[in-house]
Every structure is written in C-alpha cells, then in structure tokens.
Short mmCIF file of C-alpha atoms and ligand atoms in Angstrom, two decimals:
data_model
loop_
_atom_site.label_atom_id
_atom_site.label_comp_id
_atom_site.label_asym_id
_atom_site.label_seq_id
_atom_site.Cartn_x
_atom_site.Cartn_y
_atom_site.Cartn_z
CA UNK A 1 190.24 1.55 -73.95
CA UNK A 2 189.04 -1.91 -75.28
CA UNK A 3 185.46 -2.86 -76.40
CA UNK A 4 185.62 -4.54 -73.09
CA UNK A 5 186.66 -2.19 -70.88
CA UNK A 6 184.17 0.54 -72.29
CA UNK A 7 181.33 -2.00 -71.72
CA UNK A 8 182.67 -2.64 -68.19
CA UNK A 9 183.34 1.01 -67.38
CA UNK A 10 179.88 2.18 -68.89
CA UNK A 11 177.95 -0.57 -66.75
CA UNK A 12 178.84 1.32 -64.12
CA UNK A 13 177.87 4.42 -65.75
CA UNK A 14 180.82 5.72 -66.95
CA UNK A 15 181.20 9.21 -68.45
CA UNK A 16 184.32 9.10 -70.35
CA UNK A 17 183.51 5.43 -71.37
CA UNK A 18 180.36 6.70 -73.10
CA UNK A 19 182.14 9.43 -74.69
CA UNK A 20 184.77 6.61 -75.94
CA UNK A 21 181.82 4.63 -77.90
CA UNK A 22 180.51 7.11 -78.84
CA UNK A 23 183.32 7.96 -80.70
CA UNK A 24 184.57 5.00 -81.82
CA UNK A 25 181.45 3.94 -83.36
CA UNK A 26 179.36 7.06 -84.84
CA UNK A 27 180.24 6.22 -88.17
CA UNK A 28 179.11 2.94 -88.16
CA UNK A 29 175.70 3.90 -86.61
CA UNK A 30 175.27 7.20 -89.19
CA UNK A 31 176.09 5.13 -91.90
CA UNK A 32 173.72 2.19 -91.35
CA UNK A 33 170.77 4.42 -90.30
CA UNK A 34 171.37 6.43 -93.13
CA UNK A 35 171.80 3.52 -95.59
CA UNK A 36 167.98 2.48 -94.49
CA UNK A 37 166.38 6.11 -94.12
CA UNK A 38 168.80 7.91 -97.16
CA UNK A 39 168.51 11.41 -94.89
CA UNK A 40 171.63 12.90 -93.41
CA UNK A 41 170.24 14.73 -90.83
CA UNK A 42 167.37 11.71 -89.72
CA UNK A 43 170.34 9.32 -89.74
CA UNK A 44 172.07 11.57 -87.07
CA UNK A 45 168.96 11.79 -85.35
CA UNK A 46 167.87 8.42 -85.06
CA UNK A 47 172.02 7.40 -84.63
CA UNK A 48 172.11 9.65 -81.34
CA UNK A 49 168.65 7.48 -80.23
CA UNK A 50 170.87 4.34 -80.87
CA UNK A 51 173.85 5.54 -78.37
CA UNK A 52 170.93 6.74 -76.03
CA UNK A 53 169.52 3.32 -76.28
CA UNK A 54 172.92 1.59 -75.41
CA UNK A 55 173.47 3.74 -72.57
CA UNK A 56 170.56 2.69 -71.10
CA UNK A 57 170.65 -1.07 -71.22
CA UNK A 58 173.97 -1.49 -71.23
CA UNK A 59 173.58 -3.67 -68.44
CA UNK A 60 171.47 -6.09 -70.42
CA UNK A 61 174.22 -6.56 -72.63
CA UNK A 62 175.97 -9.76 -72.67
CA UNK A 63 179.78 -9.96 -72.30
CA UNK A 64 180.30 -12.62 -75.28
CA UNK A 65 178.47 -10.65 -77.33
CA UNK A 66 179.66 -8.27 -80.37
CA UNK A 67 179.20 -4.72 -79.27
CA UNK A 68 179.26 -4.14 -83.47
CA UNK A 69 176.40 -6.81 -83.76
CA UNK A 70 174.43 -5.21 -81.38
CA UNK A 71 174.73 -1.52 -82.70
CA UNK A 72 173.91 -2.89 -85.87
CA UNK A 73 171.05 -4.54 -84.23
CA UNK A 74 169.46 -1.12 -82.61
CA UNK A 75 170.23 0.96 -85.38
CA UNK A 76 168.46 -1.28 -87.91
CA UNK A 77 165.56 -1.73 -85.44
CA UNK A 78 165.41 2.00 -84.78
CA UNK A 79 165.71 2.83 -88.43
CA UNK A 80 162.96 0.63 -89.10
CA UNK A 81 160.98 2.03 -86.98
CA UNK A 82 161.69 5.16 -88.30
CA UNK A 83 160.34 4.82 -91.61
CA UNK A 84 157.12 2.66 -90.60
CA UNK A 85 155.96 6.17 -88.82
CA UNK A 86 157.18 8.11 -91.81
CA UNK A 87 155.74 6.16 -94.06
CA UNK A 88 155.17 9.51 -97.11
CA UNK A 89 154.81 7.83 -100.25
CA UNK A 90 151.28 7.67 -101.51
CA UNK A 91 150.25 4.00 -101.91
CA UNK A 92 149.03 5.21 -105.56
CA UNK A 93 151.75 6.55 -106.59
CA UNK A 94 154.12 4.46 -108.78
CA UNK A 95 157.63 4.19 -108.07
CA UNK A 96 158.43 6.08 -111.95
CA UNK A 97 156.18 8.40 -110.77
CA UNK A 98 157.77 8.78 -107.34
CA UNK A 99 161.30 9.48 -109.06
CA UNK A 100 159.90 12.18 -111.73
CA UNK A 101 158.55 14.18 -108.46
CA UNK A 102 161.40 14.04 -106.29
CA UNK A 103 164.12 14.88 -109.46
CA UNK A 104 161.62 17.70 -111.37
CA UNK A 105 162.51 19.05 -107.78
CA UNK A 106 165.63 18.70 -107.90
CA UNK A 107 165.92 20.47 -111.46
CA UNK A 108 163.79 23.53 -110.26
CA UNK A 109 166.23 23.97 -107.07
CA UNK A 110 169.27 23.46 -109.37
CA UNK A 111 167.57 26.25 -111.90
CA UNK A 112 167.47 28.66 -109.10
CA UNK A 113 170.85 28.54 -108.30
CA UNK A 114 172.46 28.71 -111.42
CA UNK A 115 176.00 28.32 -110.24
CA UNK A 116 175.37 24.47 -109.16
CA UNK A 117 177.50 22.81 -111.78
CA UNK A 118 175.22 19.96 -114.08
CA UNK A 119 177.49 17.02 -112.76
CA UNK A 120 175.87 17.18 -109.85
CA UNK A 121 173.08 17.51 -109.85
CA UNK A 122 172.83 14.52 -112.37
CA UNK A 123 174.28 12.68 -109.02
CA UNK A 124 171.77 13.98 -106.80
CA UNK A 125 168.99 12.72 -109.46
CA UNK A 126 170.50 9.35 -109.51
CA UNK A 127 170.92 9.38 -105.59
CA UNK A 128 166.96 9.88 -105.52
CA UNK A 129 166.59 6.74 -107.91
CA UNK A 130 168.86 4.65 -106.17
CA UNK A 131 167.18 5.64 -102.72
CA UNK A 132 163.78 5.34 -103.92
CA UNK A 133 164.67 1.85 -105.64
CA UNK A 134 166.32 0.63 -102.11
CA UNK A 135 163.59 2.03 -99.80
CA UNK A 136 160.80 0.12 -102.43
CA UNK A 137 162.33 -3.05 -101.53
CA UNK A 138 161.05 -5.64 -98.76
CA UNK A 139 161.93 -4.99 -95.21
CA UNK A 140 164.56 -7.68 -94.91
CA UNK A 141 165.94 -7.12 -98.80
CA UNK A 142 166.44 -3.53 -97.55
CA UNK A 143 168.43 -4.50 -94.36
CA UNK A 144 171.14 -6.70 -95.99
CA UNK A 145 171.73 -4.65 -99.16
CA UNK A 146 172.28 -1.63 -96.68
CA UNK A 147 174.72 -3.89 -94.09
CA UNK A 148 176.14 -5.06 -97.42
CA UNK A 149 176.71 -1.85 -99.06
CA UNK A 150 177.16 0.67 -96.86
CA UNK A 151 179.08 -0.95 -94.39
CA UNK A 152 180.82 -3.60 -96.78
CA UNK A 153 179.71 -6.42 -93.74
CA UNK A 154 180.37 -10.00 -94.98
CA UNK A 155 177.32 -12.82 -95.91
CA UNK A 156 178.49 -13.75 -92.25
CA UNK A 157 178.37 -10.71 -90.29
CA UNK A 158 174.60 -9.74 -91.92
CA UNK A 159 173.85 -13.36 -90.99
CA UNK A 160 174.92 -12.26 -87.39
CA UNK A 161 173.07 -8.82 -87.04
CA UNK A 162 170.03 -10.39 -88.89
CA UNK A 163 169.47 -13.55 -86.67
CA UNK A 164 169.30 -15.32 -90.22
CA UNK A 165 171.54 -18.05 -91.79
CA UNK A 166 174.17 -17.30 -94.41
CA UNK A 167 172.41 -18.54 -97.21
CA UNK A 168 169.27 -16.53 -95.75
CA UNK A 169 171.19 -13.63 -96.00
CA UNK A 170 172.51 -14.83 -100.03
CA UNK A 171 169.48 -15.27 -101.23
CA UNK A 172 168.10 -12.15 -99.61
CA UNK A 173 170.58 -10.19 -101.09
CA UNK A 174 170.49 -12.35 -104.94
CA UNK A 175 166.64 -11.07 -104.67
CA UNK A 176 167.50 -7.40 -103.90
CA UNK A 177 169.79 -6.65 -106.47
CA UNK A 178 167.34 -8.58 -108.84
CA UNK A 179 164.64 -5.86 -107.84
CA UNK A 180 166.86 -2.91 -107.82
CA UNK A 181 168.06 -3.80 -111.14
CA UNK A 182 164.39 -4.39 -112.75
CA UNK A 183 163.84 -1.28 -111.21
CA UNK A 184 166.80 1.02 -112.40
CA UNK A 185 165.92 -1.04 -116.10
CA UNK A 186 162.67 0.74 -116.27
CA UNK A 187 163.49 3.96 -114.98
CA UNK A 188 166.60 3.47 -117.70
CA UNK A 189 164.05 2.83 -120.60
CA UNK A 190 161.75 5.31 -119.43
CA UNK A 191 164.46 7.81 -119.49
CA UNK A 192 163.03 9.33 -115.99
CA UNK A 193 166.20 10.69 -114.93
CA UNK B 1 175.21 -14.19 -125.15
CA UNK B 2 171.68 -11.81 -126.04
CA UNK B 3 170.90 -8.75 -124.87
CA UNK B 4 167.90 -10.46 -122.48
CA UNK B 5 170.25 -12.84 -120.23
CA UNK B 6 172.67 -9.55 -120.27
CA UNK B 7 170.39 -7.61 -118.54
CA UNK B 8 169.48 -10.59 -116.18
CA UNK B 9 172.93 -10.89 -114.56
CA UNK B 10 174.26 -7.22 -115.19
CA UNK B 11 173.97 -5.99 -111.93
CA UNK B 12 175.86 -9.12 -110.70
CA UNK B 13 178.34 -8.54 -113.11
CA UNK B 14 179.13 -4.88 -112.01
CA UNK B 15 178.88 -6.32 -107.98
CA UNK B 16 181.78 -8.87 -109.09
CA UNK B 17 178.90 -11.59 -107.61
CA UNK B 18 179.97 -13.47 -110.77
CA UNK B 19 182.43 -16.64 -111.75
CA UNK B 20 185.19 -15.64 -114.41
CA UNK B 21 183.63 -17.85 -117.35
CA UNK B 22 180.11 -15.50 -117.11
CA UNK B 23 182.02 -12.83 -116.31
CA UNK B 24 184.12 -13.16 -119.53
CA UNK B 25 180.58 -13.92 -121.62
CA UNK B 26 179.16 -10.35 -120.35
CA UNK B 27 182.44 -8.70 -121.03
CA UNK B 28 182.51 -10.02 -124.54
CA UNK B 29 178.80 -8.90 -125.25
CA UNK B 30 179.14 -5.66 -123.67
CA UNK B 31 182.36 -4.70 -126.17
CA UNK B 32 179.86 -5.68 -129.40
CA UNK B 33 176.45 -4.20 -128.31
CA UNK B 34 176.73 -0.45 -128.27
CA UNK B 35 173.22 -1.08 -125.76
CA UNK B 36 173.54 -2.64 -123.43
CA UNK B 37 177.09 -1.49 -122.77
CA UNK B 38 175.30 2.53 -122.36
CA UNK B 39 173.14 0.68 -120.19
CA UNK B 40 175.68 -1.05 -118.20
CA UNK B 41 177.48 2.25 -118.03
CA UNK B 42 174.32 3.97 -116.60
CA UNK B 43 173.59 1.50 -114.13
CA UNK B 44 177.37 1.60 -112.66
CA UNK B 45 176.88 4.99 -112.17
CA UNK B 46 174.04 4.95 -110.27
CA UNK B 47 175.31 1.91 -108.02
CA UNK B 48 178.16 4.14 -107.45
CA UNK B 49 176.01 5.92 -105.45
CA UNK B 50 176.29 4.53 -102.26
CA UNK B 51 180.06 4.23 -102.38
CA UNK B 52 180.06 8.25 -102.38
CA UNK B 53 177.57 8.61 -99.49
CA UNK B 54 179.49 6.58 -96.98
CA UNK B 55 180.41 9.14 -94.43
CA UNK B 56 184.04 9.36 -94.40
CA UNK B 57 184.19 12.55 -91.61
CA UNK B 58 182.31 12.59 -88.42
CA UNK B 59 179.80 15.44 -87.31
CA UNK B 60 181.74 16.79 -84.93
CA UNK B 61 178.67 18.02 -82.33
CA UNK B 62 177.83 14.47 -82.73
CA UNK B 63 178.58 13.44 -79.07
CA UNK B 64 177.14 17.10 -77.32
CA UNK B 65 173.90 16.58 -79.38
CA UNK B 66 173.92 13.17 -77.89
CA UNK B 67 174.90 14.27 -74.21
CA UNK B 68 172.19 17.19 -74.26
CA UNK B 69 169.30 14.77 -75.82
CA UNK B 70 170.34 11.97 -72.78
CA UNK B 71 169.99 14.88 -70.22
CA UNK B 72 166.45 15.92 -71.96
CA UNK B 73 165.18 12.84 -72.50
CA UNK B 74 166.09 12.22 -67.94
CA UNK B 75 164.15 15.42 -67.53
CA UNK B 76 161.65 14.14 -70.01
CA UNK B 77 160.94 11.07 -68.42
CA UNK B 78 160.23 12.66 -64.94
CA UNK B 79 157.77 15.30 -66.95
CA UNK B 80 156.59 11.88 -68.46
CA UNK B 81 155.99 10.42 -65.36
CA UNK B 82 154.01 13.32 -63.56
CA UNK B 83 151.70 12.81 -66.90
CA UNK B 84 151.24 9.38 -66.32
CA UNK B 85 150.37 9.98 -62.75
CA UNK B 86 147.97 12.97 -63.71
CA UNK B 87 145.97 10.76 -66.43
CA UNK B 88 146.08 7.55 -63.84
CA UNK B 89 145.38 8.76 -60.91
CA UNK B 90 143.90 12.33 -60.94
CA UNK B 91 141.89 11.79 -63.77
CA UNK B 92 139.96 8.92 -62.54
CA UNK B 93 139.47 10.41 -58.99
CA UNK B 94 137.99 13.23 -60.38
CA UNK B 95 135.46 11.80 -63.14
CA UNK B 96 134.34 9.39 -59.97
CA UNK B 97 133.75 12.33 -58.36
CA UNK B 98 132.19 14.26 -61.09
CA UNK B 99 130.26 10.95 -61.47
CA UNK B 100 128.82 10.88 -58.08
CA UNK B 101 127.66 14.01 -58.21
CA UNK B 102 126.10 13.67 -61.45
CA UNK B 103 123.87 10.23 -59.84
CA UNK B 104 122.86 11.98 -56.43
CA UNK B 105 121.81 15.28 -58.23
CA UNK B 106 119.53 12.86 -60.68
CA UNK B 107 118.21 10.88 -57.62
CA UNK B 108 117.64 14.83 -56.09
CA UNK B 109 115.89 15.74 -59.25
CA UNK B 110 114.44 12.45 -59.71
CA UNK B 111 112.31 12.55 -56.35
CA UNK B 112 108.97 14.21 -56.84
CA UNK B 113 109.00 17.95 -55.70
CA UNK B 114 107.62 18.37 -52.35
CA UNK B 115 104.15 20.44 -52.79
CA UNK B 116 101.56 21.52 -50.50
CA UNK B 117 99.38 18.10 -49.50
CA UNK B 118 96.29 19.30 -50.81
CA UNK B 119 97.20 20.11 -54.60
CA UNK B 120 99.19 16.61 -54.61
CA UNK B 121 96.05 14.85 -53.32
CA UNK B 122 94.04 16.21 -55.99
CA UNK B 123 96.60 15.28 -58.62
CA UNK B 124 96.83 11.37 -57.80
CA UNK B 125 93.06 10.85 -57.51
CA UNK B 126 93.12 12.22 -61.77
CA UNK B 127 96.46 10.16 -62.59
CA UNK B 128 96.78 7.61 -60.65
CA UNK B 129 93.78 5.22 -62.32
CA UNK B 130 94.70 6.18 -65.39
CA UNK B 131 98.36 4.99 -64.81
CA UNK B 132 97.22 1.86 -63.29
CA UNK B 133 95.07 0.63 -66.39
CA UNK B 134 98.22 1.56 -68.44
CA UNK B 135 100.01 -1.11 -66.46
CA UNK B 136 97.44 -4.01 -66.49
CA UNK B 137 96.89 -3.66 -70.29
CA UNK B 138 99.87 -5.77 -71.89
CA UNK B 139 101.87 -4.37 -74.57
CA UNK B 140 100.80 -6.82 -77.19
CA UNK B 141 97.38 -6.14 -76.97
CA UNK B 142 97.94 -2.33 -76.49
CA UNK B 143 100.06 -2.53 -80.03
CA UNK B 144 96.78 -4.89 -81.68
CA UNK B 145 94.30 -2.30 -81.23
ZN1 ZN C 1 173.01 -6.21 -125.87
#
C-alpha cells in the first residue's frame, strides 16, 4: 500500500489501512517522542496518542501534504505537551545538581545488583547528562537537535516540520550544540559523572 | 590553535559541522594537548548517546495497545459526554431549584409570625415610635453625638 492509498483507504475508515501506518511509521513516532521526553515507555505512550490523533482527523489532512511532516508535526506537539504538564525539575535546582541526583541513583541501583557490569552503567550516567543537557535547552533548540539527531532529518526537512526557514533551523541548531556543549564542559570540569 | 577556541568549536568538530582547514587546526591541537584531547574523548562519548538509543526493533504490542486505547478512548468519550451533560444541564437545574427554595423559605421566614391580635397590638404601640425616631434622625448626626 502507498502513503496515498493508506490516507485514502483510512479516510474512509479503514481497518487494515490503519494497521498499515501504524506499522510503517512507529519508529519514527517512538523515536521523535522519545528524543524530546528521553522515557521509553512515555514515548510509547504519547506515540500511540499520535496514531490516535491521525486516525481521527485524517480527514483534515491534505493530499499534497507529507504524511512524515505531519507525524513529525503531532508527535512534537504532543511531546511538548507532554513535558509542559510534567514539568519535575525544581526551578532551584541547578542543572549540576540535577545530574548528581539522578546518577547517585543510578550508582545505588547499580550497587544493588552487583552483577550489572561498570560499562554500563557509566552509559546510563552519561545518558542522564546528555538528557538532562537536551531537555534544559529552549523549546525550539530542543525540537531541531531531536529531528536532527534522532531521526538524522536534513536543515530542510526540520525547516518543513518546524514551519521555520532553513537558516532558522541552522542557527537554531549552531545555538543548541553551543549550550549542550557549555553544558557537558562544566559537568566535565566538575567531574559530576 | 589554544585550548579556549578548542573548546569553542569542539562539539562542531565531533558533529563534522566543520570546513577541512578548522577541521585540520583542531585535529592538530588535539594530537599535542593531552587535555583537551581527554576532553574531546569524553564529550564523543556522551554524544554517542543518542546514536545508541535510536530504536532499531519495534514493540511488538505496539499496534494492540494502540487499537485497545482507540476503543477506550470511543467509550471514554461517550462516558465524557454523559459528564458534560450531568455538570451542564443537571447541575444547573438543580442549584435553580435548590435556589428557589432557599428565597421562598426566607420570604416564609421573613414574614412576621402570625400571633394572636391582641399581644401584636400591644407590641407596636412600645416599638413602633421608637423605630420611627430612628428613621427621622440622619445618620450623620446620629454618628456626631
Ligand atoms: Zn588544549
């Protein structure tokens, strides 16, 4: 089935068309939502609200349109969304601070079970800095270093999903790795991994 | 090349964001400064992050989970609907009512109780004056004295 012939057979509320995107396109929408909210089992959650979403207003959707521009669309928005109401970190707590919680954590669980090997959970502690780094960054920084990275989506295609021009979307991204990398610098000097 | 501008393109360097002639300056600093090149190395390994989270296999209960949450959400939004019609509609009706009640029991108790006429005679000839010079003296001078 093409991406047309899904969207034509799910307008008219096709079963096995729904099944089809589904399919063809979970990955995409796990891996973006979890590239913005850095939680397997949220990402799934919110994903499955995504495809719920589409399902619905499907019929709003226009046939020159990129079905991949507008799952990227939803699942950004919905992701969003997602961490505004979830919003946990403590607006006095600094983002040092913030990494030193979540990987002492991450020590005591790995002291408990003994058997974890000490590779990884050094790569769980740096996941938590790199997650914490990325979710400290401005809304729209956050979006296009996710599209970028996680889904490896050209200056144009962010440019696309975003509603934004290309050189938006460059200097968006310049200014997120700039912050990421002041960030992982201090954490580096500050030894908190 | 010093350590400072090093650390100020580093993380372009190790995204490949950079032209070959930088490129070749970082390279060259990073093979003579024991630093920054521990730093560089700690840095890739921590970008390298994301490349080992993209999901590469699929859940497979991804679709039922969806399917069974669609079919919730349907009954959901029926159950959401008989809410919306119980706080809209019933609601309302019954604090009018509850309201309408509450303003002709006041009026009831309001009205003065009906006693025998001779008792309720005797009780306006004592009051009633007294009331009345209440009402002809003005506030203002009533507050003066
Ligand atoms: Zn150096």
């Amino acid at each position: 089935m093409s991406e047309a012939e899904i969207i034509e057979q799910l307008k008219s509320g096709s079963e096995p068309a729904f099944k089809q995107l589904v399919e063809n396109y979970q990955k995409l929408v796990v891996n973006t939502c979890f590239g913005m909210v850095h939680n397997k089992h949220d990402a799934e959650d919110i994903a499955q609200d995504v495809f719920i979403e589409v399902y619905r207003s499907v019929r709003k959707f226009r046939a020159d349109a990129k079905l991949s521009t507008w799952l990227y669309r939803i699942a950004v928005n919905r992701s969003l969304n997602f961490i505004r109401d979830n919003k946990k970190r403590k607006w006095f707590q600094s983002f040092e601070d913030s990494v030193e919680t979540k990987t002492k954590a991450l020590q005591n669980l790995a002291a408990t079970k003994s058997d974890q090997p000490g590779f990884q959970l050094e790569n769980q502690q740096r996941a938590v800095l790199l997650h914490e780094a990325i979710s400290a960054l401005p809304k729209n920084q956050k979006v296009a270093f996710t599209l970028s990275k996680y889904e490896d989506l050209s200056y144009s295609e962010i440019a696309e999903v975003m509603d934004l021009s290309v050189s938006s979307v460059e200097s968006l991204l310049h200014r997120a790795k700039k912050n990421l990398q002041k960030k992982l610098y201090r954490c580096y000097k500050k030894k908190c991994l | 090349m010093n350590c400072k501008t090093l650390h100020k393109e580093l993380i372009f360097f190790l995204e490949g964001d950079l032209p070959l002639e930088k490129r070749e300056q970082l390279e060259a600093h990073l093979n003579e400064c024991p630093d920054c090149a521990a730093f560089a190395a700690d840095i890739k390994k921590t970008l390298q992050v994301t490349e080992n989270e993209k999901s590469t296999e699929v859940n497979p209960f991804f679709y039922t989970r969806v399917k069974a949450k669609l079919e919730n959400n349907e009954t959901q939004h029926i159950a959401a609907f008989e809410n919306v019609f119980l706080r809209k509609v019933l609601q309302p009706v019954l604090f009018s009512i509850l309201l309408i009640i509450g303003v002709y029991s006041g009026i009831k108790i309001g009205q003065p109780a009906p006693v025998n006429v001779f008792s309720s005679t005797q009780f306006d000839q004592e009051t009633v004056p007294y009331l009345n010079e209440m009402e002809t003296e003005s506030i203002e001078t009533f507050l003066m004295e």
